Short mmCIF file of C-alpha atoms and ligand atoms in Angstrom, two decimals:
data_model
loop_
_atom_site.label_atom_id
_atom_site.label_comp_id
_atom_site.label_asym_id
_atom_site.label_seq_id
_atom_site.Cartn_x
_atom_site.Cartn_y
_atom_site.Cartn_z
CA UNK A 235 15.23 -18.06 -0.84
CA UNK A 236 13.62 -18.48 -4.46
CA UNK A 237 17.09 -19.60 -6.35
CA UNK A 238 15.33 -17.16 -9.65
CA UNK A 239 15.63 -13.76 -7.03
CA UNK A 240 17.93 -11.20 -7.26
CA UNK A 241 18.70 -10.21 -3.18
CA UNK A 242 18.78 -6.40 -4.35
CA UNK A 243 16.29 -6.62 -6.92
CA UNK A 244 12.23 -7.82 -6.76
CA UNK A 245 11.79 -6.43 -10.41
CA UNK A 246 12.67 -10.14 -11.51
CA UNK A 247 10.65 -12.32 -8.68
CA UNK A 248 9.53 -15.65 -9.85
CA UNK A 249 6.24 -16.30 -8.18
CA UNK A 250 6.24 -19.36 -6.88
CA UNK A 251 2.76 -20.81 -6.34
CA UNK A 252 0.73 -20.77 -3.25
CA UNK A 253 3.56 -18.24 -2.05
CA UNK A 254 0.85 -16.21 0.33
CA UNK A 255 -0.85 -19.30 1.22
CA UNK A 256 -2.47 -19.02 5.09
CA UNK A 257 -1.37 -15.10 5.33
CA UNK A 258 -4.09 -12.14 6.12
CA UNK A 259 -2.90 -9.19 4.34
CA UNK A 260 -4.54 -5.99 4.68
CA UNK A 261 -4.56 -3.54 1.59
CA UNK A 262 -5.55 0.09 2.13
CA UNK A 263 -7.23 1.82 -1.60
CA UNK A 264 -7.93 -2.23 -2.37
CA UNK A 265 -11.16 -0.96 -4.82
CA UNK A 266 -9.34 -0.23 -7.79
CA UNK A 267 -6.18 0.98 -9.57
CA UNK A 268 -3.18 -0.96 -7.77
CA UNK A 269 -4.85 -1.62 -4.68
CA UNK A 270 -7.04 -3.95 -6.44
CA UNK A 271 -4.55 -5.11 -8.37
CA UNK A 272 -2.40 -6.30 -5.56
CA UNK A 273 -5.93 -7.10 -3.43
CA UNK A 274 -6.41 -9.75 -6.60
CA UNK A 275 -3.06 -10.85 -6.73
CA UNK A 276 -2.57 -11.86 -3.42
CA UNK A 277 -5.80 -13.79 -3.14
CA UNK A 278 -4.25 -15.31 -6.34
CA UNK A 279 -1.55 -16.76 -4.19
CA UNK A 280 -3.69 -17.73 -1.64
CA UNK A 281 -3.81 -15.05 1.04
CA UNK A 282 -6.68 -13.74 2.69
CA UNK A 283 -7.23 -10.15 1.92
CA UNK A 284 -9.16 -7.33 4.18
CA UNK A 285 -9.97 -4.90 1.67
CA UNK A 286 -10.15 -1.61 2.78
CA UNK A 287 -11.51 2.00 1.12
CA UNK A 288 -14.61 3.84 1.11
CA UNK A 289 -16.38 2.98 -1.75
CA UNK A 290 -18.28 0.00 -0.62
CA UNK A 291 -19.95 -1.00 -3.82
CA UNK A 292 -15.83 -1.03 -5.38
CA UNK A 293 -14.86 -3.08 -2.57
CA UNK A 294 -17.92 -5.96 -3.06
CA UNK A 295 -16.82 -6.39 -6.65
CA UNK A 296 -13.28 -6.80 -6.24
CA UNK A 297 -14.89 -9.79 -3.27
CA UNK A 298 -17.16 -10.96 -5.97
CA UNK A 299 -14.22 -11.24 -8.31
CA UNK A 300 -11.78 -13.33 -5.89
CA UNK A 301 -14.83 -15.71 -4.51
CA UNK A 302 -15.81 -16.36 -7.88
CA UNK A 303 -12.18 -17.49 -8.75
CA UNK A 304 -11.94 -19.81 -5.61
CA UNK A 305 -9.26 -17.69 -3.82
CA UNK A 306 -9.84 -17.48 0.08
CA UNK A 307 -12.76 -15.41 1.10
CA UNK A 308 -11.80 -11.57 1.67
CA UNK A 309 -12.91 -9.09 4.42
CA UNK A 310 -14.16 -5.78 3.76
CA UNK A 311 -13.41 -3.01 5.91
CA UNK A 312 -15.34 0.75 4.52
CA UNK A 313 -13.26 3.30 5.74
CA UNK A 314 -12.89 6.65 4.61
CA UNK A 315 -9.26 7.70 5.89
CA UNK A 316 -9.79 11.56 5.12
CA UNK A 317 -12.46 11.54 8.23
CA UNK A 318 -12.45 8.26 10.23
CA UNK A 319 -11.61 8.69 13.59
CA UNK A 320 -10.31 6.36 16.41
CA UNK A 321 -13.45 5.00 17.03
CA UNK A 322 -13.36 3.28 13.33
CA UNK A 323 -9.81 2.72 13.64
CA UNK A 324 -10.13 0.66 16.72
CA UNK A 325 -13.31 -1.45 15.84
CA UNK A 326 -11.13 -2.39 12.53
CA UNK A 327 -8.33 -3.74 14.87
CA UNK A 328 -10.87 -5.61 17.06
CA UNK A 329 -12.45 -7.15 14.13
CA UNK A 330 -9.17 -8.34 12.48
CA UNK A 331 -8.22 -9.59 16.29
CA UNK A 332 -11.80 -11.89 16.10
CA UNK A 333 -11.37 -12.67 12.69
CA UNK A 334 -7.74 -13.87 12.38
CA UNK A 335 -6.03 -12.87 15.82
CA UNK A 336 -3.06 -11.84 13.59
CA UNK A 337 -1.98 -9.65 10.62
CA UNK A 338 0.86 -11.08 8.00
CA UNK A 339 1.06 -8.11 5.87
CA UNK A 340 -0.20 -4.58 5.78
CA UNK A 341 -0.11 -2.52 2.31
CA UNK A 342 -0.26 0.74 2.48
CA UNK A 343 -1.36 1.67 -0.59
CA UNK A 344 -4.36 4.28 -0.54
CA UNK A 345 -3.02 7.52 -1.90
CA UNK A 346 -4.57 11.16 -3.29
CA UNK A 347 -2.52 13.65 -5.40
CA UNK A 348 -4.09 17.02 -4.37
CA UNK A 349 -3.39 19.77 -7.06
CA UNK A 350 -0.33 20.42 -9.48
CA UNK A 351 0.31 23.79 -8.09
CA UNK A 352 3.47 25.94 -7.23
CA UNK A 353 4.19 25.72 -3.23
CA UNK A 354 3.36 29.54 -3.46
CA UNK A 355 -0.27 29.05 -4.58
CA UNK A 356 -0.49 25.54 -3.00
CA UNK A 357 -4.09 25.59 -1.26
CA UNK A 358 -3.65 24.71 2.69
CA UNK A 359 -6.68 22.99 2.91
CA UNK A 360 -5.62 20.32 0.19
CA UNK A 361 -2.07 20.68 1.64
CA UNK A 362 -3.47 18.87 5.10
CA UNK A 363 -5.83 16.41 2.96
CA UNK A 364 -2.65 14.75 1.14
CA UNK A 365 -0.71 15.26 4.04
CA UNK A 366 -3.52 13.33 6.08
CA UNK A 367 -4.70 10.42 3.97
CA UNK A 368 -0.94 9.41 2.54
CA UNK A 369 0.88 9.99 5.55
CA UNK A 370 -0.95 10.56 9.09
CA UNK A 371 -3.70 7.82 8.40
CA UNK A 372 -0.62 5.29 7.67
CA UNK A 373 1.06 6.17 10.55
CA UNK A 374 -2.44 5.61 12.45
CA UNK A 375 -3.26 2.39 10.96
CA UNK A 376 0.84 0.95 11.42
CA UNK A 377 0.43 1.98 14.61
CA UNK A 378 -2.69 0.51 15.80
CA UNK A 379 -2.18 -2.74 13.52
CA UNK A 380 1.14 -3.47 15.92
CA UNK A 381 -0.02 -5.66 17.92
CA UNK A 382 -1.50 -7.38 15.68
CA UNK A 383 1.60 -7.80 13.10
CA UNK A 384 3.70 -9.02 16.41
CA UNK A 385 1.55 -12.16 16.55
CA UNK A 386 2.48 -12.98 12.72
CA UNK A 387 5.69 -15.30 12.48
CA UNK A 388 6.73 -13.47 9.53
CA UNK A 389 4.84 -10.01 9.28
CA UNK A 390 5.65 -7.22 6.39
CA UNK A 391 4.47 -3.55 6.01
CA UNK A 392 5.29 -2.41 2.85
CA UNK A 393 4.80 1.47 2.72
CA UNK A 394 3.73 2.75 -1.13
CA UNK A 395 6.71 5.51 -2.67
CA UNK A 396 7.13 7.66 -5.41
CA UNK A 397 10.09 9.08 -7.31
CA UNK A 398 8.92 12.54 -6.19
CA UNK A 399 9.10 11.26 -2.67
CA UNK A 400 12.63 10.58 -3.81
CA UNK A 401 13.36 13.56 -5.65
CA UNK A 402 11.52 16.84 -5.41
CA UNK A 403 10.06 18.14 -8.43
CA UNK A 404 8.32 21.35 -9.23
CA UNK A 405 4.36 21.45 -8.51
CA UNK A 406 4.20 18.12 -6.91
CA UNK A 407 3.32 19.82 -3.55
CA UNK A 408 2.26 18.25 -0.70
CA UNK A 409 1.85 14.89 -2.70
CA UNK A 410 6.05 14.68 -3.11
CA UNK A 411 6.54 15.77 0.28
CA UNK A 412 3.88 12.96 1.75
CA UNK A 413 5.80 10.73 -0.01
CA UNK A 414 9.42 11.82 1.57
CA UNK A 415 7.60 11.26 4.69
CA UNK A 416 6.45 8.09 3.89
CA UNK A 417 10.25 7.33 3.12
CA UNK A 418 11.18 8.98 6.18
CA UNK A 419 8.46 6.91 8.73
CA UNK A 420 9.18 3.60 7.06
CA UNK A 421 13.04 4.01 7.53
CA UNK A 422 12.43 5.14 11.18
CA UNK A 423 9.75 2.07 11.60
CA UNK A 424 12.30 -0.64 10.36
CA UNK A 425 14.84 0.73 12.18
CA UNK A 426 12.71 0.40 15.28
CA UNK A 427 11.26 -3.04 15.00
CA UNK A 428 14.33 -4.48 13.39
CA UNK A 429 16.23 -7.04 16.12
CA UNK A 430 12.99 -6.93 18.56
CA UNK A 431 10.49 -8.14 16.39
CA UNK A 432 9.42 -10.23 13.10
CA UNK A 433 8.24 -6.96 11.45
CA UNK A 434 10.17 -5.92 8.21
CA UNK A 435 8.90 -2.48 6.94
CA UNK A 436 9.86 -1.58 3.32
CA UNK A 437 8.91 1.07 0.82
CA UNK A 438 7.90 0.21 -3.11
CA UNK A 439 7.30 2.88 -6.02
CA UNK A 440 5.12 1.41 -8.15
CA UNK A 441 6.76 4.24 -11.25
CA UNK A 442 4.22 5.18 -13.61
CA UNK A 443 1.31 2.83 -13.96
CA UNK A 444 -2.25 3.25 -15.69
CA UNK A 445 -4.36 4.31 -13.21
CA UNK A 446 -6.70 7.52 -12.24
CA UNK A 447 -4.48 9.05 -10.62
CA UNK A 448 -1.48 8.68 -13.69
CA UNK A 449 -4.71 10.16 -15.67
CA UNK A 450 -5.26 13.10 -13.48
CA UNK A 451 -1.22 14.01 -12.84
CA UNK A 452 -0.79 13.27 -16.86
CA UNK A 453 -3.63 13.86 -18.74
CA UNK A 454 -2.09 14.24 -22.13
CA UNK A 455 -0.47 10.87 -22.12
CA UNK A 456 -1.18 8.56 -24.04
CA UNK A 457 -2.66 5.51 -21.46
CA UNK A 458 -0.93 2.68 -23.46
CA UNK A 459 2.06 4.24 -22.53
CA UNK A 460 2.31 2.81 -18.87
CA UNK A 461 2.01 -0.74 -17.69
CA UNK A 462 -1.36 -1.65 -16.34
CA UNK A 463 -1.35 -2.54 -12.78
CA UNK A 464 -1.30 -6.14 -13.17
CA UNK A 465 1.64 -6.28 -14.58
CA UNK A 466 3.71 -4.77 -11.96
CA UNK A 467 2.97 -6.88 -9.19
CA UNK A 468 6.25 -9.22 -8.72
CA UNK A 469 7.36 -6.70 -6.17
CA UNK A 470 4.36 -6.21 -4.23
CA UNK A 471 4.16 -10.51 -3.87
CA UNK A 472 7.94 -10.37 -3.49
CA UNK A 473 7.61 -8.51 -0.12
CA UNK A 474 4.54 -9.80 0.98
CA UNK A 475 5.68 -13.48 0.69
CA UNK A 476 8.37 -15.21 3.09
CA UNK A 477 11.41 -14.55 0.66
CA UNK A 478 11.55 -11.40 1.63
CA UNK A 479 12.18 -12.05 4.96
CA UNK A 480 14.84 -10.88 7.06
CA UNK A 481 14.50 -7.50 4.18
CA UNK A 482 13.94 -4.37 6.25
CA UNK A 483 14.20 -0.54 5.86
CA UNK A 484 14.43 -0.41 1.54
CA UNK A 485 12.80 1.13 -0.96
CA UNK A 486 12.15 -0.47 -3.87
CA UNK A 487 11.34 0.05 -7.65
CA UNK A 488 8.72 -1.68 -9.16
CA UNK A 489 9.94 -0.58 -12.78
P1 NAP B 213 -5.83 5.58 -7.85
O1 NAP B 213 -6.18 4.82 -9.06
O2 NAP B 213 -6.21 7.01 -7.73
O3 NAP B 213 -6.34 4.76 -6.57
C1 NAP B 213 -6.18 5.29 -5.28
C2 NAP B 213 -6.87 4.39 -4.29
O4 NAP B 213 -6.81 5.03 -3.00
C3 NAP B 213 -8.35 4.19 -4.62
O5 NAP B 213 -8.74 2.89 -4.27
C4 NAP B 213 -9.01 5.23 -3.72
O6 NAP B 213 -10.33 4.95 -3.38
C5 NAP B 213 -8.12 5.10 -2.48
N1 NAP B 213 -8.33 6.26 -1.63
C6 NAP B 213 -8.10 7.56 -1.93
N2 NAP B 213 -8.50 8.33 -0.91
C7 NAP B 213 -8.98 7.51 0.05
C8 NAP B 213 -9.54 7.72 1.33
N3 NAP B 213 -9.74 8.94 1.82
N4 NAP B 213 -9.94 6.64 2.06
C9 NAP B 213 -9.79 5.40 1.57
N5 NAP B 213 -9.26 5.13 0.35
C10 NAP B 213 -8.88 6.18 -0.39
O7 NAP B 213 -4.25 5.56 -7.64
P2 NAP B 213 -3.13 4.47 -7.96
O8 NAP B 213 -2.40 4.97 -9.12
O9 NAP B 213 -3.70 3.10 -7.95
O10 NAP B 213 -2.19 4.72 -6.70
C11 NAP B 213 -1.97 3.77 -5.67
C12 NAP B 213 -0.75 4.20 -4.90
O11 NAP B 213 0.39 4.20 -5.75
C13 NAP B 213 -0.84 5.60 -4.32
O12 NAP B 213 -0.26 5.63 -3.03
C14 NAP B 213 -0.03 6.44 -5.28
O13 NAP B 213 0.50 7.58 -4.66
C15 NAP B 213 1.05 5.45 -5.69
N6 NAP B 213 1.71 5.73 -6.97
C16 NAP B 213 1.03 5.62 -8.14
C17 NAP B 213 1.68 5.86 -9.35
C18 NAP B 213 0.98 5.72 -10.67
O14 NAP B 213 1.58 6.07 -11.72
N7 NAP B 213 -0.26 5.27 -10.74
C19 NAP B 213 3.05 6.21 -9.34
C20 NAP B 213 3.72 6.32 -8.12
C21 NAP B 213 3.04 6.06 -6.95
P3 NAP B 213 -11.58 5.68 -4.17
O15 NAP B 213 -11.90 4.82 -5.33
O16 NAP B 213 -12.67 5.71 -3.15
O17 NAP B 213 -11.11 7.05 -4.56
#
């Protein structure tokens, strides 16, 4: 354990260097906002990322960027997880299998906010969007990604919060309530795989950070106000990195 680390408390990781050295993480939403972010910061530490999303051209840049600083080369997997089906899914998984023949970390971090709208008026359609890309096509990928996590020696899924998924709070819809679930599936997870396997499944709230989608949920504030994504990545490496281990079933706070 990192003597600097706080058992209960990631806020304060030192980094050590090299501290992803040799793992394959995968990073779902890795083309920009904290994907990237955590996508460049891992490479950083000397993991090799599989970048997934759907904008292809987003994804090749964020390669560009980590090749051209030396870091190990990353995969790119263009995925769409409103509308892939098994198919995708599946090739993914046999790829990775090829490729590495295991998986040391899986971020879920891909996310959409839907509409700030009263549960009343709250448009069904957009209801089972949210619903489906921040919760179902997690539960898909954890799922199929199993087997490959069980042939890691030290393999963490770290499942992406909010406070609303803490806390419900008027108009946050079926974002807040995606993000209870993803409470709820990464409690039931870690409670499953904890004692049979070398899986520890965790949940992080990033807290307000300068993104798109802090843009589109608070467009009257100023940007300045929030932390850019770099800067709140000591969590993120904190569970992704072997100090962690042996931490299963918590949700963290990145702020
Ligand atoms: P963002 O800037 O909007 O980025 C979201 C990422 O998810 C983008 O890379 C986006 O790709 C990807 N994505 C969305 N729909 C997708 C789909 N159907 N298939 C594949 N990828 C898809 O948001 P962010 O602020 O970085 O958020 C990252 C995570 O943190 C989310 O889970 C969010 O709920 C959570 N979070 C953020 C904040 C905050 O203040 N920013 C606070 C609490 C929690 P495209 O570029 O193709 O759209």
């Amino acid at each position: 354990m990192n003597p600097a680390m706080s058992s209960t408390d990631p806020r304060g990781y030192t980094v050590p260097d090299g501290l992803l050295r040799e793992r394959v993480i995968l990073v779902t939403g890795a083309g920009r906002g904290i994907g990237k972010a955590a996508a460049l910061a891992f490479a950083a530490h000397g993991a090799s990322v599989v970048l997934l999303g759907r904008n292809a051209q987003q994804l090749e840049d964020v390669h560009a960027t980590i090749t051209a600083a030396g870091h190990p080369e990353p995969a790119i997997a263009v995925m769409d997880l409103a509308r892939s089906l098994a198919p995708a899914y599946l090739d993914l998984v046999e790829q990775l299998r090829q490729r590495y023949g295991r998986l040391d970390g899986l971020l879920h971090n891909a996310g959409i906010l839907g509409h700030r709208t009263p549960i009343e008026q709250y448009d069904v359609a957009t209801w089972h969007e949210v619903l489906h890309v921040n919760l179902t096509a997690p539960f898909v990928l954890t799922q199929l990604m199993i087997p490959l996590l069980r042939a890691s020696a030290d393999a963490s899924i770290v499942f992406t919060s909010s406070s609303v998924g803490r806390r419900g709070r008027a108009y946050w819809g079926a974002y807040a309530v995606s993000k209870f679930g993803i409470e709820g599936l990464a409690q039931v997870l870690a409670d499953e795989l904890q004692n049979v396997s070398r899986i520890r499944v965790n949940c992080l709230n990033p807290g307000g950070t300068r993104t798109r989608m802090r843009r589109q949920a608070y467009p009257g504030e100023a940007p300045e106000a929030r932390p850019e994504p770099a800067a709140i990545m000591a969590p993120y490496l904190y569970l992704m990195g072997p100090d962690s281990r042996g931490v299963t079933g918590q949700s963290f706070d990145c702020q």
